[in-house]
Short mmCIF file of C-alpha atoms and ligand atoms in Angstrom, two decimals:
data_model
loop_
_atom_site.label_atom_id
_atom_site.label_comp_id
_atom_site.label_asym_id
_atom_site.label_seq_id
_atom_site.Cartn_x
_atom_site.Cartn_y
_atom_site.Cartn_z
CA MET A 204 0.00 0.00 0.00
CA GLY A 205 1.33 3.44 -0.90
CA LEU A 206 0.56 6.65 0.93
CA ASP A 207 -0.04 10.13 -0.52
CA LEU A 208 0.84 11.31 -3.99
CA PRO A 209 2.61 14.65 -4.23
CA THR A 210 -0.10 17.30 -4.47
CA PRO A 211 -0.88 17.74 -8.17
CA ALA A 212 -1.23 21.18 -9.76
CA VAL A 213 -4.47 20.13 -11.46
CA ALA A 214 -6.82 17.22 -10.71
CA LEU A 215 -9.91 16.05 -12.57
CA ALA A 216 -12.45 13.82 -10.81
CA ILE A 217 -14.85 11.96 -13.08
CA GLY A 218 -18.06 10.66 -11.48
CA ALA A 219 -21.09 8.83 -12.82
CA HIS A 220 -23.57 10.84 -10.73
CA PRO A 221 -23.64 14.05 -8.77
CA ASP A 222 -22.34 13.00 -5.29
CA ASP A 223 -20.09 10.06 -6.36
CA VAL A 224 -16.96 12.20 -6.34
CA GLU A 225 -17.69 13.52 -2.84
CA PHE A 226 -18.41 10.03 -1.50
CA GLN A 227 -15.29 8.48 -2.97
CA ALA A 228 -12.69 11.23 -3.04
CA GLY A 229 -14.06 14.24 -1.15
CA GLY A 230 -11.34 14.23 1.50
CA THR A 231 -8.55 13.91 -1.05
CA LEU A 232 -9.90 16.74 -3.16
CA ALA A 233 -10.45 19.00 -0.14
CA LYS A 234 -6.86 18.37 0.96
CA TRP A 235 -5.40 19.03 -2.47
CA SER A 236 -7.54 22.16 -2.93
CA SER A 237 -6.23 23.53 0.36
CA GLN A 238 -2.70 22.97 -0.95
CA GLY A 239 -3.29 24.96 -4.14
CA CYS A 240 -4.37 22.21 -6.53
CA VAL A 241 -7.04 23.24 -9.04
CA VAL A 242 -9.73 20.57 -8.71
CA HIS A 243 -12.20 20.02 -11.57
CA HIS A 244 -15.32 17.85 -11.61
CA LEU A 245 -16.67 16.02 -14.67
CA ILE A 246 -20.06 14.44 -13.91
CA LEU A 247 -21.37 12.15 -16.61
CA THR A 248 -25.09 11.74 -15.87
CA ASP A 249 -27.88 14.07 -14.86
CA GLY A 250 -28.84 12.28 -11.65
CA SER A 251 -32.45 11.99 -12.79
CA LYS A 252 -33.01 8.59 -11.16
CA GLY A 253 -32.04 9.88 -7.73
CA THR A 254 -35.48 9.78 -6.13
CA TRP A 255 -37.98 7.29 -4.75
CA ASP A 256 -40.86 9.74 -5.13
CA ILE A 257 -42.99 8.69 -8.11
CA ASP A 258 -44.53 12.18 -8.23
CA GLU A 259 -41.12 13.94 -8.40
CA ASP A 260 -40.70 16.68 -11.03
CA ILE A 261 -37.69 15.15 -12.81
CA SER A 262 -36.57 18.22 -14.76
CA ALA A 263 -36.57 20.18 -11.49
CA LEU A 264 -34.57 17.38 -9.86
CA VAL A 265 -31.96 17.55 -12.64
CA GLU A 266 -31.57 21.29 -12.10
CA THR A 267 -31.39 20.84 -8.35
CA ARG A 268 -28.66 18.25 -8.70
CA GLN A 269 -26.58 20.62 -10.84
CA VAL A 270 -26.86 23.32 -8.20
CA GLU A 271 -26.05 20.83 -5.43
CA GLN A 272 -22.98 19.54 -7.30
CA ARG A 273 -21.61 23.06 -7.69
CA SER A 274 -22.22 23.77 -4.01
CA ALA A 275 -20.51 20.50 -3.07
CA ALA A 276 -17.46 21.41 -5.16
CA LYS A 277 -17.34 24.78 -3.38
CA ALA A 278 -17.60 23.06 -0.01
CA LEU A 279 -14.48 21.07 -0.92
CA GLY A 280 -12.73 24.31 -1.82
CA ALA A 281 -12.47 23.16 -5.44
CA ALA A 282 -11.41 26.08 -7.62
CA GLY A 283 -11.90 24.42 -10.99
CA GLU A 284 -14.80 23.76 -13.31
CA VAL A 285 -17.84 21.62 -12.67
CA VAL A 286 -18.75 20.09 -16.03
CA MET A 287 -21.99 18.13 -16.24
CA LEU A 288 -22.37 16.04 -19.41
CA GLY A 289 -26.05 15.40 -18.67
CA GLU A 290 -26.35 11.82 -19.92
CA VAL A 291 -29.55 10.25 -18.65
CA ASP A 292 -29.00 8.61 -15.27
CA GLY A 293 -29.11 4.81 -15.46
CA THR A 294 -28.51 4.61 -19.19
CA LEU A 295 -24.87 5.73 -19.39
CA GLU A 296 -22.96 3.84 -22.04
CA SER A 297 -19.27 3.57 -22.69
CA ASN A 298 -19.44 4.50 -26.35
CA ALA A 299 -17.25 6.46 -28.76
CA ALA A 300 -19.32 9.64 -28.59
CA ILE A 301 -19.09 10.00 -24.80
CA ARG A 302 -15.48 8.78 -24.75
CA GLU A 303 -14.68 11.63 -27.14
CA LEU A 304 -16.25 14.10 -24.70
CA VAL A 305 -14.26 12.68 -21.78
CA ALA A 306 -11.06 12.87 -23.84
CA TYR A 307 -11.92 16.46 -24.78
CA TRP A 308 -12.26 17.54 -21.14
CA ILE A 309 -9.04 15.77 -20.14
CA ARG A 310 -7.25 17.56 -22.96
CA LYS A 311 -8.84 20.91 -22.18
CA LEU A 312 -8.37 20.85 -18.39
CA GLN A 313 -4.92 19.17 -18.49
CA PRO A 314 -5.04 17.37 -15.14
CA ASN A 315 -1.88 15.84 -13.65
CA VAL A 316 -4.07 13.36 -11.82
CA VAL A 317 -7.38 11.89 -13.01
CA LEU A 318 -9.69 10.19 -10.50
CA GLY A 319 -12.59 7.93 -11.48
CA HIS A 320 -14.57 4.74 -10.85
CA ASP A 321 -12.64 1.46 -11.11
CA PRO A 322 -14.18 -0.37 -14.10
CA TRP A 323 -12.64 -3.66 -12.93
CA ARG A 324 -14.50 -3.70 -9.60
CA ARG A 325 -16.14 -7.13 -9.33
CA TYR A 326 -19.81 -7.77 -8.63
CA ARG A 327 -20.80 -4.14 -8.76
CA LEU A 328 -24.40 -3.77 -9.84
CA HIS A 329 -24.83 -0.17 -10.90
CA PRO A 330 -24.27 0.01 -14.66
CA ASP A 331 -23.44 3.73 -14.65
CA HIS A 332 -20.49 3.13 -12.34
CA ARG A 333 -19.14 0.39 -14.60
CA HIS A 334 -19.54 2.50 -17.72
CA ALA A 335 -18.13 5.59 -16.00
CA GLY A 336 -15.05 3.52 -15.16
CA TRP A 337 -14.55 2.48 -18.77
CA LEU A 338 -15.14 6.01 -20.00
CA THR A 339 -12.49 7.28 -17.59
CA VAL A 340 -9.86 4.73 -18.60
CA ASP A 341 -10.65 4.78 -22.32
CA GLY A 342 -11.10 8.55 -22.35
CA LEU A 343 -7.65 8.95 -20.79
CA VAL A 344 -6.05 6.73 -23.42
CA ALA A 345 -7.74 8.73 -26.17
CA ALA A 346 -6.72 12.05 -24.57
CA ARG A 347 -3.04 11.18 -24.39
CA ASP A 348 -2.57 9.99 -27.99
CA PRO A 349 -2.71 12.65 -30.74
CA PHE A 350 -4.43 10.53 -33.37
CA PHE A 351 -7.53 9.85 -31.30
CA PHE A 352 -10.14 12.48 -32.14
CA PRO A 353 -7.56 14.73 -33.88
CA ASP A 354 -10.06 17.48 -34.75
CA GLN A 355 -10.95 18.55 -31.22
CA GLY A 356 -8.92 21.74 -31.35
CA VAL A 357 -7.17 20.99 -28.06
CA PRO A 358 -3.69 19.44 -27.79
CA HIS A 359 -3.39 15.85 -26.59
CA HIS A 360 -2.56 15.49 -22.90
CA ARG A 361 -1.08 12.69 -20.80
CA PRO A 362 -1.81 12.80 -17.05
CA ASP A 363 0.87 11.51 -14.64
CA ALA A 364 -1.45 9.28 -12.63
CA LEU A 365 -4.87 7.71 -12.50
CA LEU A 366 -6.52 7.05 -9.13
CA LEU A 367 -9.40 4.59 -9.31
CA PHE A 368 -11.93 4.79 -6.50
CA GLU A 369 -14.30 1.99 -5.44
CA ALA A 370 -11.17 -0.02 -6.23
CA ASP A 371 -11.27 -3.78 -6.65
CA GLU A 372 -7.69 -4.04 -5.45
CA PRO A 373 -6.81 -0.83 -3.60
CA ASP A 374 -3.09 -0.23 -3.27
CA HIS A 375 -2.92 3.44 -2.34
CA VAL A 376 -4.26 5.58 0.49
CA GLU A 377 -4.55 9.33 0.66
CA ASP A 378 -4.30 10.66 4.22
CA VAL A 379 -7.32 12.95 4.57
CA THR A 380 -6.97 13.63 8.28
CA GLY A 381 -8.17 17.17 8.96
CA PHE A 382 -10.39 17.15 5.88
CA GLU A 383 -12.96 14.60 7.01
CA ALA A 384 -15.40 17.32 8.09
CA MET A 385 -15.14 19.05 4.71
CA LYS A 386 -16.03 15.79 3.01
CA ILE A 387 -19.17 15.51 5.15
CA ALA A 388 -20.04 19.16 4.48
CA ALA A 389 -19.70 18.59 0.73
CA LEU A 390 -21.82 15.44 0.86
CA LEU A 391 -24.52 17.26 2.78
CA GLU A 392 -24.82 19.77 -0.08
CA HIS A 393 -26.48 16.93 -2.03
CA ARG A 394 -29.68 17.55 -0.13
CA SER A 395 -31.92 15.84 -2.72
CA GLN A 396 -30.12 12.59 -1.89
CA TYR A 397 -30.71 12.63 1.87
CA VAL A 398 -33.50 10.06 1.75
CA THR A 399 -32.34 7.67 -0.99
CA THR A 400 -28.58 7.62 -0.46
CA MET A 401 -27.84 8.95 3.00
CA TYR A 402 -30.92 7.58 4.82
CA ILE A 403 -31.71 10.93 6.36
CA SER A 404 -35.47 11.54 6.24
CA ASP A 405 -36.87 15.01 5.72
CA ASP A 406 -38.33 15.32 9.20
CA ASP A 407 -35.25 14.05 11.00
CA ALA A 408 -32.54 16.46 11.98
CA GLY A 409 -30.37 14.76 14.54
CA GLU A 410 -30.03 11.04 14.80
CA GLN A 411 -30.01 9.94 11.17
CA LEU A 412 -27.66 12.78 10.26
CA GLN A 413 -25.31 11.69 13.03
CA ALA A 414 -25.58 8.07 11.88
CA PHE A 415 -24.65 9.14 8.35
CA ARG A 416 -21.64 11.09 9.64
CA ASP A 417 -20.58 8.09 11.70
CA ARG A 418 -20.79 5.76 8.69
CA ILE A 419 -18.64 8.04 6.54
CA PHE A 420 -16.13 8.68 9.34
CA ASP A 421 -15.99 4.97 10.04
CA ARG A 422 -15.16 4.12 6.45
CA MET A 423 -12.41 6.78 6.35
CA ARG A 424 -11.01 5.44 9.65
CA ARG A 425 -10.85 1.89 8.28
CA ARG A 426 -9.13 3.07 5.11
CA GLY A 427 -6.71 5.17 7.13
CA ASP A 428 -5.92 2.33 9.54
CA VAL A 429 -4.17 0.38 6.82
CA GLU A 430 -1.52 3.10 6.55
CA GLY A 431 -1.53 4.22 10.18
CA VAL A 432 -3.30 7.53 9.59
CA ALA A 433 -6.50 8.66 11.30
CA PHE A 434 -8.64 9.13 8.18
CA GLY A 435 -7.99 7.85 4.67
CA GLU A 436 -9.45 7.33 1.21
CA ALA A 437 -8.35 4.26 -0.76
CA TYR A 438 -7.60 3.88 -4.45
CA LYS A 439 -5.97 1.75 -7.09
CA LEU A 440 -3.07 3.86 -8.35
CA LEU A 441 -1.92 3.63 -11.95
CA THR A 442 1.15 5.68 -12.83
CA ASP A 443 2.09 4.07 -16.10
CA VAL A 444 -0.57 5.89 -18.08
ZN1 ZN B 760 -23.26 6.92 -8.44
#
C-alpha cells in the first residue's frame, strides 16, 4: 500500500452521478484544494433517477442536482470547473461519442491526476459506475494519444497518474486527516439525496444525520488504519498511463 501522492497542480475527478466524487474522493480533493491544486469535476449523468418519489418533477430534480454539485465542489474548496455532461441517469454507455467528450475535457483541463470509478471492480451492480469507469480509462487513453479524435482543437494530454476509487484491489491511500469534516459538508450539499442515499429523512434532523456522519467517518477510519493515519481514502493507483 502506498501513501499520498505529491499534491498535483491540477486534478480532474470523473463521477457517474452528482455525489459520487464527494463520497469516494471528497477528502482527497479537499486536501489538495487547500494545498493549491485546481480541482475540476466532470459528472457524466444528470442524476435523474435519484429519487424514490414517483410524483417527483424530474426536470426540477436535474436542475437541483446541478446546483447541489456546484455547491458541493465549493464546499471542498475546489477552484476548478464543474462540467456536467447530462447523460440520462441509469442509461450511461461507454461509447465512442461519450469517450470523445471525456477525452476532450481531459485535454482541455490538463489534469496531472485523473480520478474515477474502477471499471474492474467485481460484482458491482450499478451500470453507470461500470460504464463511468470504462469512460475514464478509455477517455484517458484517447486524450493522451494525438491521433484519437484529432479534430478537437485541443492538444493531446497525458496525465501523470490515475486514481481509481471503489477499487477492486486498492493499493494506495490518501491521508485525509483534517479534511474529514469538509467531506461531510460537501456530501450534505447533495440535499436531494438525503432520503435515498444517506438515509436521512426530511423530518429528522439529529439522529439519522449523526448516523450518516458516523458511517462516513468509520469508512475513512478503516481506510486510514491500513496506513496508520487517522482518516484515509483508498484507491488503485496507476502511474504508467
Ligand atoms: Zn453513483
